[in-house]
Short mmCIF file of C-alpha atoms and ligand atoms in Angstrom, two decimals:
data_model
loop_
_atom_site.label_atom_id
_atom_site.label_comp_id
_atom_site.label_asym_id
_atom_site.label_seq_id
_atom_site.Cartn_x
_atom_site.Cartn_y
_atom_site.Cartn_z
CA UNK A 1 0.30 -0.02 -0.22
CA UNK A 2 1.29 3.88 -0.89
CA UNK A 3 2.72 5.26 2.22
CA UNK A 4 0.51 8.27 2.72
CA UNK A 5 1.61 11.79 2.54
CA UNK A 6 3.90 12.93 5.84
CA UNK A 7 5.35 9.25 6.29
CA UNK A 8 7.40 9.51 3.30
CA UNK A 9 11.09 10.94 3.31
CA UNK A 10 9.88 12.93 -0.67
CA UNK A 11 6.70 14.50 1.07
CA UNK A 12 8.33 15.42 4.23
CA UNK A 13 10.97 17.19 1.94
CA UNK A 14 8.51 18.74 -0.29
CA UNK A 15 6.19 20.13 2.63
CA UNK A 16 9.88 21.85 4.62
CA UNK A 17 10.03 23.24 1.38
CA UNK A 18 6.46 24.17 0.32
CA UNK A 19 6.16 25.85 4.29
CA UNK A 20 9.74 27.55 4.54
CA UNK A 21 8.78 30.98 4.82
CA UNK A 22 5.30 30.42 6.54
CA UNK A 23 5.10 30.63 10.34
CA UNK A 24 2.46 30.91 13.54
CA UNK A 25 4.22 33.71 14.69
CA UNK A 26 1.44 35.99 14.75
CA UNK A 27 -0.62 32.98 16.26
CA UNK A 28 1.67 32.70 19.05
CA UNK A 29 1.65 36.47 20.18
CA UNK A 30 -2.57 36.07 20.68
CA UNK A 31 -1.56 32.87 22.74
CA UNK A 32 1.09 34.97 25.04
CA UNK A 33 -1.96 37.13 25.81
CA UNK A 34 -3.62 34.36 27.76
CA UNK A 35 -0.55 32.05 28.53
CA UNK A 36 1.67 32.89 31.25
CA UNK A 37 5.75 32.77 29.79
CA UNK A 38 7.41 29.57 30.87
CA UNK A 39 4.23 27.21 30.86
CA UNK A 40 4.50 24.09 29.41
CA UNK A 41 3.08 23.61 26.22
CA UNK A 42 2.52 20.43 23.79
CA UNK A 43 2.71 20.97 20.29
CA UNK A 44 0.57 18.48 18.13
CA UNK A 45 2.10 18.03 14.48
CA UNK A 46 5.17 20.13 14.74
CA UNK A 47 6.04 19.00 11.49
CA UNK A 48 9.23 20.90 10.33
CA UNK A 49 9.52 22.49 13.73
CA UNK A 50 9.18 25.96 12.34
CA UNK A 51 6.78 27.25 15.83
CA UNK A 52 8.32 24.70 17.82
CA UNK A 53 11.26 26.75 17.68
CA UNK A 54 9.44 30.23 18.02
CA UNK A 55 7.26 28.34 20.95
CA UNK A 56 10.51 27.26 22.70
CA UNK A 57 10.85 30.88 23.42
CA UNK A 58 8.44 31.63 25.78
CA UNK A 59 7.41 28.17 26.53
CA UNK A 60 8.30 24.94 28.25
CA UNK A 61 7.49 22.92 24.91
CA UNK A 62 7.40 19.53 24.01
CA UNK A 63 6.91 19.06 20.37
CA UNK A 64 5.42 16.44 18.50
CA UNK A 65 4.14 14.47 15.15
CA UNK A 66 2.69 11.51 14.25
CA UNK A 67 5.36 11.21 11.03
CA UNK A 68 8.41 9.03 12.33
CA UNK A 69 9.82 11.31 9.34
CA UNK A 70 9.47 14.63 10.60
CA UNK A 71 10.55 13.40 13.91
CA UNK A 72 13.87 12.13 13.19
CA UNK A 73 14.49 15.50 11.66
CA UNK A 74 13.34 17.57 14.25
CA UNK A 75 15.67 15.05 16.69
CA UNK A 76 18.58 15.62 14.72
CA UNK A 77 17.98 19.81 14.51
CA UNK A 78 17.15 20.21 17.83
CA UNK A 79 19.35 17.23 19.54
CA UNK A 80 18.14 18.77 23.29
CA UNK A 81 14.40 19.13 22.20
CA UNK A 82 11.62 17.25 23.48
CA UNK A 83 9.35 15.51 20.83
CA UNK A 84 6.83 12.67 21.22
CA UNK A 85 5.52 10.57 18.59
CA UNK A 86 1.50 11.46 19.03
CA UNK A 87 -1.63 10.84 17.03
CA UNK A 88 -3.46 13.71 17.33
CA UNK A 89 -6.71 11.71 17.71
CA UNK A 90 -5.37 9.69 20.66
CA UNK A 91 -2.87 11.77 22.36
CA UNK A 92 -1.45 8.78 24.17
CA UNK A 93 0.82 10.39 26.68
CA UNK A 94 0.90 9.88 30.76
CA UNK A 95 1.92 13.78 30.71
CA UNK A 96 -0.01 16.69 31.25
CA UNK A 97 0.24 20.16 29.93
CA UNK A 98 -0.77 24.05 30.69
CA UNK A 99 -1.57 24.38 26.91
CA UNK A 100 -2.14 22.35 23.75
CA UNK A 101 -1.41 24.40 20.47
CA UNK A 102 -1.29 23.25 16.86
CA UNK A 103 -1.09 24.94 13.65
CA UNK A 104 -3.14 23.90 10.84
CA UNK A 105 -3.45 20.30 11.36
CA UNK A 106 -6.55 19.15 13.40
CA UNK A 107 -8.12 19.95 9.58
CA UNK A 108 -6.83 16.47 9.12
CA UNK A 109 -9.02 14.85 11.29
CA UNK A 110 -12.62 13.87 10.24
CA UNK A 111 -15.76 15.12 12.45
CA UNK A 112 -15.33 11.77 14.54
CA UNK A 113 -11.80 11.83 14.76
CA UNK A 114 -11.91 15.72 15.72
CA UNK A 115 -14.58 14.62 18.74
CA UNK A 116 -12.23 11.92 19.59
CA UNK A 117 -9.04 14.14 20.06
CA UNK A 118 -10.94 17.05 22.25
CA UNK A 119 -11.80 14.42 24.47
CA UNK A 120 -8.12 13.29 24.83
CA UNK A 121 -7.21 17.15 24.51
CA UNK A 122 -8.66 17.40 28.11
CA UNK A 123 -7.05 14.76 29.57
CA UNK A 124 -3.82 15.92 28.60
CA UNK A 125 -4.64 19.67 30.02
CA UNK A 126 -3.90 20.75 33.63
CA UNK A 127 -6.44 22.57 35.43
CA UNK A 128 -7.79 26.02 33.34
CA UNK A 129 -5.43 24.86 30.77
CA UNK A 130 -5.59 26.49 27.04
CA UNK A 131 -5.58 25.17 23.88
CA UNK A 132 -4.62 27.23 20.70
CA UNK A 133 -5.39 25.62 17.22
CA UNK A 134 -5.50 26.87 13.57
CA UNK A 135 -8.17 25.39 10.75
CA UNK A 136 -8.93 26.07 7.20
CA UNK A 137 -12.00 28.20 7.39
CA UNK A 138 -14.38 27.19 4.81
CA UNK A 139 -16.88 24.26 4.80
CA UNK A 140 -17.18 20.49 3.66
CA UNK A 141 -13.93 18.59 3.15
CA UNK A 142 -12.10 17.16 0.41
CA UNK A 143 -8.82 15.07 -0.72
CA UNK A 144 -5.68 16.97 -1.38
CA UNK A 145 -2.67 15.19 -2.24
CA UNK A 146 -4.25 12.30 -1.04
CA UNK A 147 -4.72 14.29 2.34
CA UNK A 148 -8.13 14.09 4.06
CA UNK A 149 -8.71 17.98 4.26
CA UNK A 150 -11.44 19.23 6.99
CA UNK A 151 -12.72 22.70 6.78
CA UNK A 152 -14.19 24.59 9.52
CA UNK A 153 -16.24 27.70 10.16
CA UNK A 154 -16.84 29.33 13.44
CA UNK A 155 -19.97 27.75 13.93
CA UNK A 156 -18.84 24.17 13.36
CA UNK A 157 -15.73 24.68 15.91
CA UNK A 158 -18.21 26.51 18.29
CA UNK A 159 -20.62 23.18 18.37
CA UNK A 160 -16.81 21.05 18.57
CA UNK A 161 -15.87 22.73 21.56
CA UNK A 162 -17.83 24.79 23.03
CA UNK A 163 -19.22 22.33 25.77
CA UNK A 164 -15.62 21.93 26.99
CA UNK A 165 -13.65 25.11 26.45
CA UNK A 166 -14.17 28.51 27.16
CA UNK A 167 -13.52 30.40 24.17
CA UNK A 168 -11.42 33.32 24.62
CA UNK A 169 -10.57 34.10 21.13
CA UNK A 170 -12.45 32.57 17.89
CA UNK A 171 -11.41 34.95 14.51
CA UNK A 172 -10.58 34.83 11.01
CA UNK A 173 -7.40 35.37 9.67
CA UNK A 174 -4.97 35.29 6.37
CA UNK A 175 -2.52 32.88 5.49
CA UNK A 176 -2.52 32.87 1.81
CA UNK A 177 -5.61 35.18 1.25
CA UNK A 178 -7.80 37.25 3.60
CA UNK A 179 -10.11 35.07 6.09
CA UNK A 180 -9.06 31.78 4.73
CA UNK A 181 -8.18 30.16 7.97
CA UNK A 182 -9.42 30.56 11.98
CA UNK A 183 -8.00 30.93 14.75
CA UNK A 184 -9.46 29.32 18.41
CA UNK A 185 -7.96 29.86 21.72
CA UNK A 186 -10.01 28.76 24.72
CA UNK A 187 -9.79 27.66 28.61
CA UNK A 188 -10.34 23.85 29.70
CA UNK A 189 -13.80 24.65 31.42
C1 SAM B 1 0.34 20.82 7.66
S1 SAM B 1 1.39 20.40 8.24
C2 SAM B 1 1.66 21.39 9.65
C3 SAM B 1 3.00 21.34 10.01
C4 SAM B 1 3.25 22.56 11.23
N1 SAM B 1 2.52 22.91 12.15
C5 SAM B 1 3.57 23.89 10.55
O1 SAM B 1 2.59 25.07 10.81
O2 SAM B 1 4.38 24.06 9.00
C6 SAM B 1 -0.05 19.10 9.22
C7 SAM B 1 1.12 18.60 10.28
O3 SAM B 1 0.34 17.63 10.83
C8 SAM B 1 1.08 16.33 11.06
N2 SAM B 1 -0.20 15.58 11.21
C9 SAM B 1 -1.39 15.18 10.57
N3 SAM B 1 -1.93 14.36 10.86
C10 SAM B 1 -1.63 14.30 12.15
C11 SAM B 1 -2.42 13.13 13.31
N4 SAM B 1 -3.25 12.41 13.19
N5 SAM B 1 -1.91 13.06 14.18
C12 SAM B 1 -0.42 13.74 14.76
N6 SAM B 1 0.17 14.82 13.43
C13 SAM B 1 -0.55 14.41 12.54
C14 SAM B 1 1.62 16.21 9.82
O4 SAM B 1 2.85 14.96 10.11
C15 SAM B 1 2.18 17.34 9.74
O5 SAM B 1 3.47 17.75 10.75
#
């Protein structure tokens, strides 16, 4: 069977090249408004590690990904870094964190997987823990480069998160085009 995107060296090299000029620095600035410096934070889907590096300047960060290809690159580039092999759906770790962060990762989950992920996110968070996640904005879903992509609106995100998290910020932002993305920052109820 063909290995999925993000799980081959060629696709990981391609993604690293495509994403070389983008970062979540503006999202991280918004996170800093609500998450105290030096807090513990788990990044889900660290990929090339661009945001992991920025986050590490302010927080006690553990990076993670479900892709061994990304993880081995991260471990050799940042030998002192802390990285876990984690699937965003199951988040199998005994550790708990003050915050969870993901930048353009959870859109790869189906609605059912996102609901499961939210339950596991609650388990990984300390009391009053913060989540900071970005999504592609839109409706429906599609397959892109063989990968499932689930679009969200403010209203679908509220439906998923509102019961378990107090939403502190839910706003549009521009990744490539005006209002193509959504940022959610919320606090565990
Ligand atoms: C679009 S890339 C974003 C990478 C990085 N956050 C960034 O901003 O460049 C999606 C990342 O999520 C990871 N990913 C996708 N599905 C995942 C899952 N179910 N569990 C953990 N990581 C996943 C991929 O391996 C990849 O690193």
